Amino acid sequence: MKRVLVIEKDAVTARRMGSLWESAGYETFLVTDVGRAAFDAGRWHPDLITLNLEGSEGDGREVLLQLLSRPQTSRTPVVLFSGKEKKSIPQALMTSVRAVFDKPVLFERQFEKTPQFVSAPG
């Protein structure tokens, strides 16, 4: 079964995103503690990571840097959710990023676009 790691500080939003992936047949792991996100990603080996880039003190960017710097996750596709324009994200951070969706996010609509970044569940 394909695995999707959802990194989102807000637990309600994380559960909502996770349930969308699960209803489509993917196994999900929710991380609401951004301090553990890169560690959990390296331990769990997801096929795709979704990450809320916004947050206090640049948490999302720091997590993305950690994901890119670790051998276990440096090649894992990442889908970002951001309230800023895509061009405001430094190019160096975009190496594993497959898509950037603007906030506010209509998760159901964006979800229809994201399975293309990870192969079908199974």
Short mmCIF file of N, CA and C in Angstrom, two decimals:
data_model
loop_
_atom_site.label_atom_id
_atom_site.label_comp_id
_atom_site.label_asym_id
_atom_site.label_seq_id
_atom_site.Cartn_x
_atom_site.Cartn_y
_atom_site.Cartn_z
N MET A 1 0.85 -1.18 0.00
CA MET A 1 0.00 0.00 0.00
C MET A 1 0.89 1.24 0.00
N LYS A 2 0.58 2.20 -0.84
CA LYS A 2 1.34 3.44 -0.92
C LYS A 2 1.10 4.28 0.33
N ARG A 3 2.14 5.00 0.75
CA ARG A 3 2.10 5.76 2.00
C ARG A 3 2.22 7.25 1.76
N VAL A 4 1.36 8.01 2.46
CA VAL A 4 1.39 9.47 2.38
C VAL A 4 1.57 10.02 3.79
N LEU A 5 2.60 10.83 3.97
CA LEU A 5 2.86 11.48 5.24
C LEU A 5 2.30 12.89 5.17
N VAL A 6 1.41 13.23 6.09
CA VAL A 6 0.79 14.55 6.15
C VAL A 6 1.44 15.32 7.30
N ILE A 7 2.12 16.41 6.98
CA ILE A 7 2.74 17.27 8.00
C ILE A 7 1.90 18.54 8.07
N GLU A 8 1.22 18.70 9.19
CA GLU A 8 0.29 19.82 9.38
C GLU A 8 0.15 20.07 10.87
N LYS A 9 0.46 21.30 11.32
CA LYS A 9 0.39 21.62 12.75
C LYS A 9 -1.02 21.53 13.32
N ASP A 10 -2.01 21.87 12.51
CA ASP A 10 -3.39 21.85 12.98
C ASP A 10 -3.93 20.43 12.89
N ALA A 11 -4.26 19.84 14.04
CA ALA A 11 -4.68 18.44 14.08
C ALA A 11 -5.96 18.18 13.29
N VAL A 12 -6.90 19.11 13.33
CA VAL A 12 -8.16 18.93 12.60
C VAL A 12 -7.89 18.90 11.10
N THR A 13 -7.07 19.82 10.62
CA THR A 13 -6.73 19.85 9.20
C THR A 13 -5.95 18.60 8.81
N ALA A 14 -5.04 18.16 9.66
CA ALA A 14 -4.26 16.95 9.38
C ALA A 14 -5.19 15.74 9.24
N ARG A 15 -6.15 15.61 10.16
CA ARG A 15 -7.09 14.47 10.08
C ARG A 15 -7.93 14.54 8.83
N ARG A 16 -8.34 15.74 8.45
CA ARG A 16 -9.15 15.90 7.24
C ARG A 16 -8.36 15.48 6.00
N MET A 17 -7.13 15.93 5.91
CA MET A 17 -6.29 15.55 4.77
C MET A 17 -6.02 14.04 4.78
N GLY A 18 -5.73 13.52 5.95
CA GLY A 18 -5.47 12.08 6.06
C GLY A 18 -6.65 11.24 5.64
N SER A 19 -7.84 11.66 6.04
CA SER A 19 -9.03 10.88 5.68
C SER A 19 -9.28 10.89 4.18
N LEU A 20 -8.94 11.98 3.49
CA LEU A 20 -9.07 12.02 2.03
C LEU A 20 -8.15 10.99 1.39
N TRP A 21 -6.91 10.93 1.84
CA TRP A 21 -5.97 9.95 1.29
C TRP A 21 -6.42 8.53 1.61
N GLU A 22 -6.85 8.30 2.85
CA GLU A 22 -7.28 6.95 3.24
C GLU A 22 -8.49 6.50 2.44
N SER A 23 -9.43 7.40 2.19
CA SER A 23 -10.62 7.03 1.42
C SER A 23 -10.27 6.66 -0.02
N ALA A 24 -9.11 7.12 -0.49
CA ALA A 24 -8.66 6.78 -1.85
C ALA A 24 -7.75 5.54 -1.84
N GLY A 25 -7.56 4.94 -0.66
CA GLY A 25 -6.81 3.69 -0.59
C GLY A 25 -5.35 3.80 -0.20
N TYR A 26 -4.93 4.95 0.30
CA TYR A 26 -3.54 5.14 0.72
C TYR A 26 -3.44 4.99 2.23
N GLU A 27 -2.27 4.54 2.69
CA GLU A 27 -1.98 4.52 4.12
C GLU A 27 -1.43 5.89 4.49
N THR A 28 -1.90 6.45 5.59
CA THR A 28 -1.43 7.78 5.98
C THR A 28 -0.80 7.77 7.37
N PHE A 29 0.09 8.71 7.57
CA PHE A 29 0.69 8.96 8.88
C PHE A 29 0.63 10.46 9.07
N LEU A 30 0.03 10.90 10.16
CA LEU A 30 -0.15 12.33 10.42
C LEU A 30 0.90 12.82 11.41
N VAL A 31 1.53 13.93 11.09
CA VAL A 31 2.52 14.54 11.97
C VAL A 31 2.07 15.97 12.26
N THR A 32 1.77 16.25 13.52
CA THR A 32 1.37 17.60 13.91
C THR A 32 2.48 18.31 14.70
N ASP A 33 3.50 17.58 15.08
CA ASP A 33 4.66 18.16 15.77
C ASP A 33 5.77 18.34 14.74
N VAL A 34 5.91 19.58 14.23
CA VAL A 34 6.88 19.81 13.15
C VAL A 34 8.31 19.54 13.59
N GLY A 35 8.57 19.57 14.87
CA GLY A 35 9.90 19.25 15.37
C GLY A 35 10.28 17.79 15.13
N ARG A 36 9.29 16.94 14.96
CA ARG A 36 9.53 15.51 14.72
C ARG A 36 9.32 15.12 13.26
N ALA A 37 8.89 16.04 12.44
CA ALA A 37 8.45 15.71 11.08
C ALA A 37 9.53 15.01 10.25
N ALA A 38 10.72 15.56 10.19
CA ALA A 38 11.77 14.95 9.37
C ALA A 38 12.18 13.59 9.92
N PHE A 39 12.25 13.48 11.24
CA PHE A 39 12.58 12.20 11.87
C PHE A 39 11.53 11.15 11.52
N ASP A 40 10.25 11.51 11.70
CA ASP A 40 9.16 10.56 11.40
C ASP A 40 9.15 10.18 9.92
N ALA A 41 9.42 11.14 9.05
CA ALA A 41 9.45 10.85 7.61
C ALA A 41 10.57 9.86 7.29
N GLY A 42 11.73 10.05 7.89
CA GLY A 42 12.84 9.14 7.65
C GLY A 42 12.59 7.75 8.18
N ARG A 43 11.87 7.65 9.26
CA ARG A 43 11.57 6.36 9.88
C ARG A 43 10.45 5.63 9.14
N TRP A 44 9.46 6.39 8.63
CA TRP A 44 8.26 5.78 8.05
C TRP A 44 8.38 5.53 6.54
N HIS A 45 9.27 6.18 5.85
CA HIS A 45 9.52 6.01 4.41
C HIS A 45 8.26 6.18 3.55
N PRO A 46 7.68 7.38 3.54
CA PRO A 46 6.47 7.60 2.72
C PRO A 46 6.80 7.67 1.23
N ASP A 47 5.77 7.46 0.42
CA ASP A 47 5.89 7.61 -1.03
C ASP A 47 5.63 9.05 -1.45
N LEU A 48 4.96 9.81 -0.59
CA LEU A 48 4.65 11.22 -0.83
C LEU A 48 4.53 11.92 0.51
N ILE A 49 4.97 13.18 0.55
CA ILE A 49 4.84 14.00 1.75
C ILE A 49 4.04 15.24 1.39
N THR A 50 3.03 15.57 2.19
CA THR A 50 2.34 16.85 2.04
C THR A 50 2.76 17.71 3.23
N LEU A 51 3.03 18.98 2.95
CA LEU A 51 3.59 19.87 3.97
C LEU A 51 2.97 21.24 3.87
N ASN A 52 2.48 21.74 5.00
CA ASN A 52 2.02 23.11 5.10
C ASN A 52 3.26 23.97 5.28
N LEU A 53 3.57 24.78 4.28
CA LEU A 53 4.80 25.57 4.31
C LEU A 53 4.72 26.72 5.30
N GLU A 54 3.53 27.18 5.61
CA GLU A 54 3.38 28.31 6.52
C GLU A 54 3.52 27.84 7.96
N GLY A 55 3.73 28.77 8.83
CA GLY A 55 3.82 28.44 10.24
C GLY A 55 4.66 29.48 10.94
N SER A 56 4.61 29.44 12.24
CA SER A 56 5.38 30.40 13.02
C SER A 56 6.87 30.13 12.86
N GLU A 57 7.63 31.18 12.78
CA GLU A 57 9.08 31.11 12.71
C GLU A 57 9.60 30.26 11.55
N GLY A 58 8.87 30.19 10.47
CA GLY A 58 9.35 29.46 9.29
C GLY A 58 9.43 27.96 9.47
N ASP A 59 8.57 27.40 10.31
CA ASP A 59 8.61 25.97 10.59
C ASP A 59 8.59 25.11 9.32
N GLY A 60 7.70 25.44 8.40
CA GLY A 60 7.56 24.64 7.18
C GLY A 60 8.82 24.63 6.34
N ARG A 61 9.44 25.78 6.21
CA ARG A 61 10.69 25.85 5.44
C ARG A 61 11.80 25.05 6.11
N GLU A 62 11.85 25.13 7.43
CA GLU A 62 12.87 24.36 8.16
C GLU A 62 12.64 22.86 7.97
N VAL A 63 11.40 22.43 8.04
CA VAL A 63 11.09 21.01 7.82
C VAL A 63 11.49 20.61 6.40
N LEU A 64 11.17 21.43 5.42
CA LEU A 64 11.53 21.11 4.04
C LEU A 64 13.05 21.00 3.89
N LEU A 65 13.79 21.91 4.50
CA LEU A 65 15.25 21.83 4.47
C LEU A 65 15.75 20.53 5.09
N GLN A 66 15.16 20.14 6.21
CA GLN A 66 15.55 18.89 6.86
C GLN A 66 15.24 17.69 5.98
N LEU A 67 14.06 17.70 5.34
CA LEU A 67 13.69 16.59 4.46
C LEU A 67 14.67 16.47 3.29
N LEU A 68 15.06 17.61 2.73
CA LEU A 68 15.97 17.61 1.59
C LEU A 68 17.39 17.19 1.98
N SER A 69 17.76 17.41 3.23
CA SER A 69 19.13 17.12 3.65
C SER A 69 19.33 15.69 4.13
N ARG A 70 18.26 14.94 4.30
CA ARG A 70 18.38 13.56 4.80
C ARG A 70 18.30 12.56 3.66
N PRO A 71 19.22 11.61 3.61
CA PRO A 71 19.21 10.63 2.52
C PRO A 71 17.89 9.86 2.41
N GLN A 72 17.25 9.57 3.54
CA GLN A 72 16.01 8.79 3.52
C GLN A 72 14.85 9.54 2.87
N THR A 73 14.90 10.87 2.84
CA THR A 73 13.76 11.65 2.35
C THR A 73 14.11 12.64 1.24
N SER A 74 15.37 12.75 0.89
CA SER A 74 15.78 13.78 -0.08
C SER A 74 15.16 13.59 -1.46
N ARG A 75 14.73 12.39 -1.80
CA ARG A 75 14.15 12.13 -3.11
C ARG A 75 12.64 11.85 -3.04
N THR A 76 12.07 11.97 -1.86
CA THR A 76 10.63 11.74 -1.70
C THR A 76 9.87 12.94 -2.25
N PRO A 77 8.89 12.72 -3.13
CA PRO A 77 8.10 13.85 -3.64
C PRO A 77 7.37 14.58 -2.51
N VAL A 78 7.32 15.90 -2.62
CA VAL A 78 6.65 16.75 -1.62
C VAL A 78 5.63 17.63 -2.33
N VAL A 79 4.45 17.74 -1.73
CA VAL A 79 3.42 18.68 -2.18
C VAL A 79 3.28 19.72 -1.08
N LEU A 80 3.45 20.99 -1.44
CA LEU A 80 3.39 22.09 -0.48
C LEU A 80 2.04 22.80 -0.53
N PHE A 81 1.61 23.26 0.62
CA PHE A 81 0.46 24.15 0.73
C PHE A 81 1.00 25.46 1.30
N SER A 82 0.75 26.56 0.58
CA SER A 82 1.36 27.83 0.97
C SER A 82 0.41 28.99 0.75
N GLY A 83 0.48 29.97 1.64
CA GLY A 83 -0.30 31.19 1.49
C GLY A 83 0.45 32.24 0.69
N LYS A 84 1.67 31.94 0.30
CA LYS A 84 2.49 32.88 -0.46
C LYS A 84 2.61 32.39 -1.90
N GLU A 85 3.00 33.31 -2.75
CA GLU A 85 3.18 32.95 -4.15
C GLU A 85 4.33 31.96 -4.29
N LYS A 86 4.18 31.07 -5.25
CA LYS A 86 5.21 30.05 -5.49
C LYS A 86 6.58 30.69 -5.72
N LYS A 87 6.61 31.83 -6.40
CA LYS A 87 7.90 32.45 -6.70
C LYS A 87 8.62 32.95 -5.45
N SER A 88 7.91 33.05 -4.31
CA SER A 88 8.56 33.49 -3.07
C SER A 88 9.32 32.34 -2.39
N ILE A 89 9.17 31.13 -2.91
CA ILE A 89 9.87 29.98 -2.34
C ILE A 89 11.22 29.86 -3.04
N PRO A 90 12.32 29.88 -2.29
CA PRO A 90 13.64 29.80 -2.92
C PRO A 90 13.78 28.56 -3.80
N GLN A 91 14.40 28.72 -4.95
CA GLN A 91 14.56 27.63 -5.91
C GLN A 91 15.27 26.43 -5.29
N ALA A 92 16.21 26.67 -4.39
CA ALA A 92 16.95 25.58 -3.76
C ALA A 92 16.03 24.65 -2.96
N LEU A 93 14.89 25.18 -2.51
CA LEU A 93 13.95 24.35 -1.75
C LEU A 93 13.00 23.57 -2.65
N MET A 94 13.03 23.82 -3.93
CA MET A 94 12.04 23.23 -4.84
C MET A 94 12.50 21.91 -5.47
N THR A 95 13.64 21.36 -5.09
CA THR A 95 14.17 20.19 -5.78
C THR A 95 13.26 18.96 -5.71
N SER A 96 12.63 18.70 -4.58
CA SER A 96 11.72 17.55 -4.46
C SER A 96 10.26 17.94 -4.53
N VAL A 97 10.00 19.24 -4.65
CA VAL A 97 8.62 19.72 -4.63
C VAL A 97 7.96 19.43 -5.98
N ARG A 98 6.82 18.74 -5.94
CA ARG A 98 6.09 18.40 -7.15
C ARG A 98 4.98 19.39 -7.47
N ALA A 99 4.47 20.06 -6.42
CA ALA A 99 3.40 21.03 -6.63
C ALA A 99 3.31 21.95 -5.42
N VAL A 100 2.83 23.16 -5.66
CA VAL A 100 2.54 24.11 -4.59
C VAL A 100 1.11 24.56 -4.78
N PHE A 101 0.28 24.34 -3.77
CA PHE A 101 -1.11 24.76 -3.82
C PHE A 101 -1.29 25.97 -2.91
N ASP A 102 -1.98 26.97 -3.42
CA ASP A 102 -2.23 28.19 -2.67
C ASP A 102 -3.31 28.00 -1.63
N LYS A 103 -3.14 28.71 -0.51
CA LYS A 103 -4.16 28.74 0.52
C LYS A 103 -5.05 29.95 0.28
N PRO A 104 -6.26 29.97 0.72
CA PRO A 104 -6.92 28.85 1.40
C PRO A 104 -7.13 27.70 0.44
N VAL A 105 -7.07 26.52 0.98
CA VAL A 105 -7.13 25.30 0.19
C VAL A 105 -8.52 24.68 0.30
N LEU A 106 -9.07 24.34 -0.83
CA LEU A 106 -10.26 23.49 -0.86
C LEU A 106 -9.71 22.08 -1.02
N PHE A 107 -9.52 21.38 0.10
CA PHE A 107 -8.78 20.13 0.09
C PHE A 107 -9.32 19.11 -0.90
N GLU A 108 -10.64 19.00 -0.98
CA GLU A 108 -11.20 18.02 -1.89
C GLU A 108 -10.79 18.32 -3.33
N ARG A 109 -10.80 19.59 -3.70
CA ARG A 109 -10.43 19.97 -5.07
C ARG A 109 -8.93 19.75 -5.31
N GLN A 110 -8.10 20.13 -4.35
CA GLN A 110 -6.66 19.93 -4.51
C GLN A 110 -6.30 18.46 -4.48
N PHE A 111 -7.02 17.68 -3.67
CA PHE A 111 -6.73 16.26 -3.58
C PHE A 111 -6.89 15.58 -4.93
N GLU A 112 -7.85 16.03 -5.72
CA GLU A 112 -8.06 15.44 -7.05
C GLU A 112 -6.80 15.57 -7.90
N LYS A 113 -5.97 16.57 -7.64
CA LYS A 113 -4.77 16.81 -8.44
C LYS A 113 -3.53 16.11 -7.90
N THR A 114 -3.50 15.75 -6.61
CA THR A 114 -2.26 15.25 -6.02
C THR A 114 -1.96 13.78 -6.25
N PRO A 115 -2.91 12.88 -6.45
CA PRO A 115 -2.51 11.49 -6.65
C PRO A 115 -1.58 11.27 -7.84
N GLN A 116 -1.51 12.20 -8.76
CA GLN A 116 -0.58 12.05 -9.88
C GLN A 116 0.88 12.06 -9.42
N PHE A 117 1.14 12.52 -8.21
CA PHE A 117 2.51 12.60 -7.72
C PHE A 117 2.95 11.33 -6.99
N VAL A 118 2.04 10.41 -6.81
CA VAL A 118 2.36 9.10 -6.22
C VAL A 118 1.54 8.08 -6.99
N SER A 119 2.12 6.94 -7.27
CA SER A 119 1.38 5.96 -8.06
C SER A 119 0.17 5.43 -7.30
N ALA A 120 -0.68 4.75 -8.00
CA ALA A 120 -1.93 4.25 -7.42
C ALA A 120 -1.66 3.38 -6.20
N PRO A 121 -2.59 3.41 -5.24
CA PRO A 121 -2.40 2.60 -4.04
C PRO A 121 -2.40 1.12 -4.37
N GLY A 122 -1.79 0.36 -3.49
CA GLY A 122 -1.82 -1.09 -3.70
C GLY A 122 -0.52 -1.76 -3.39
#
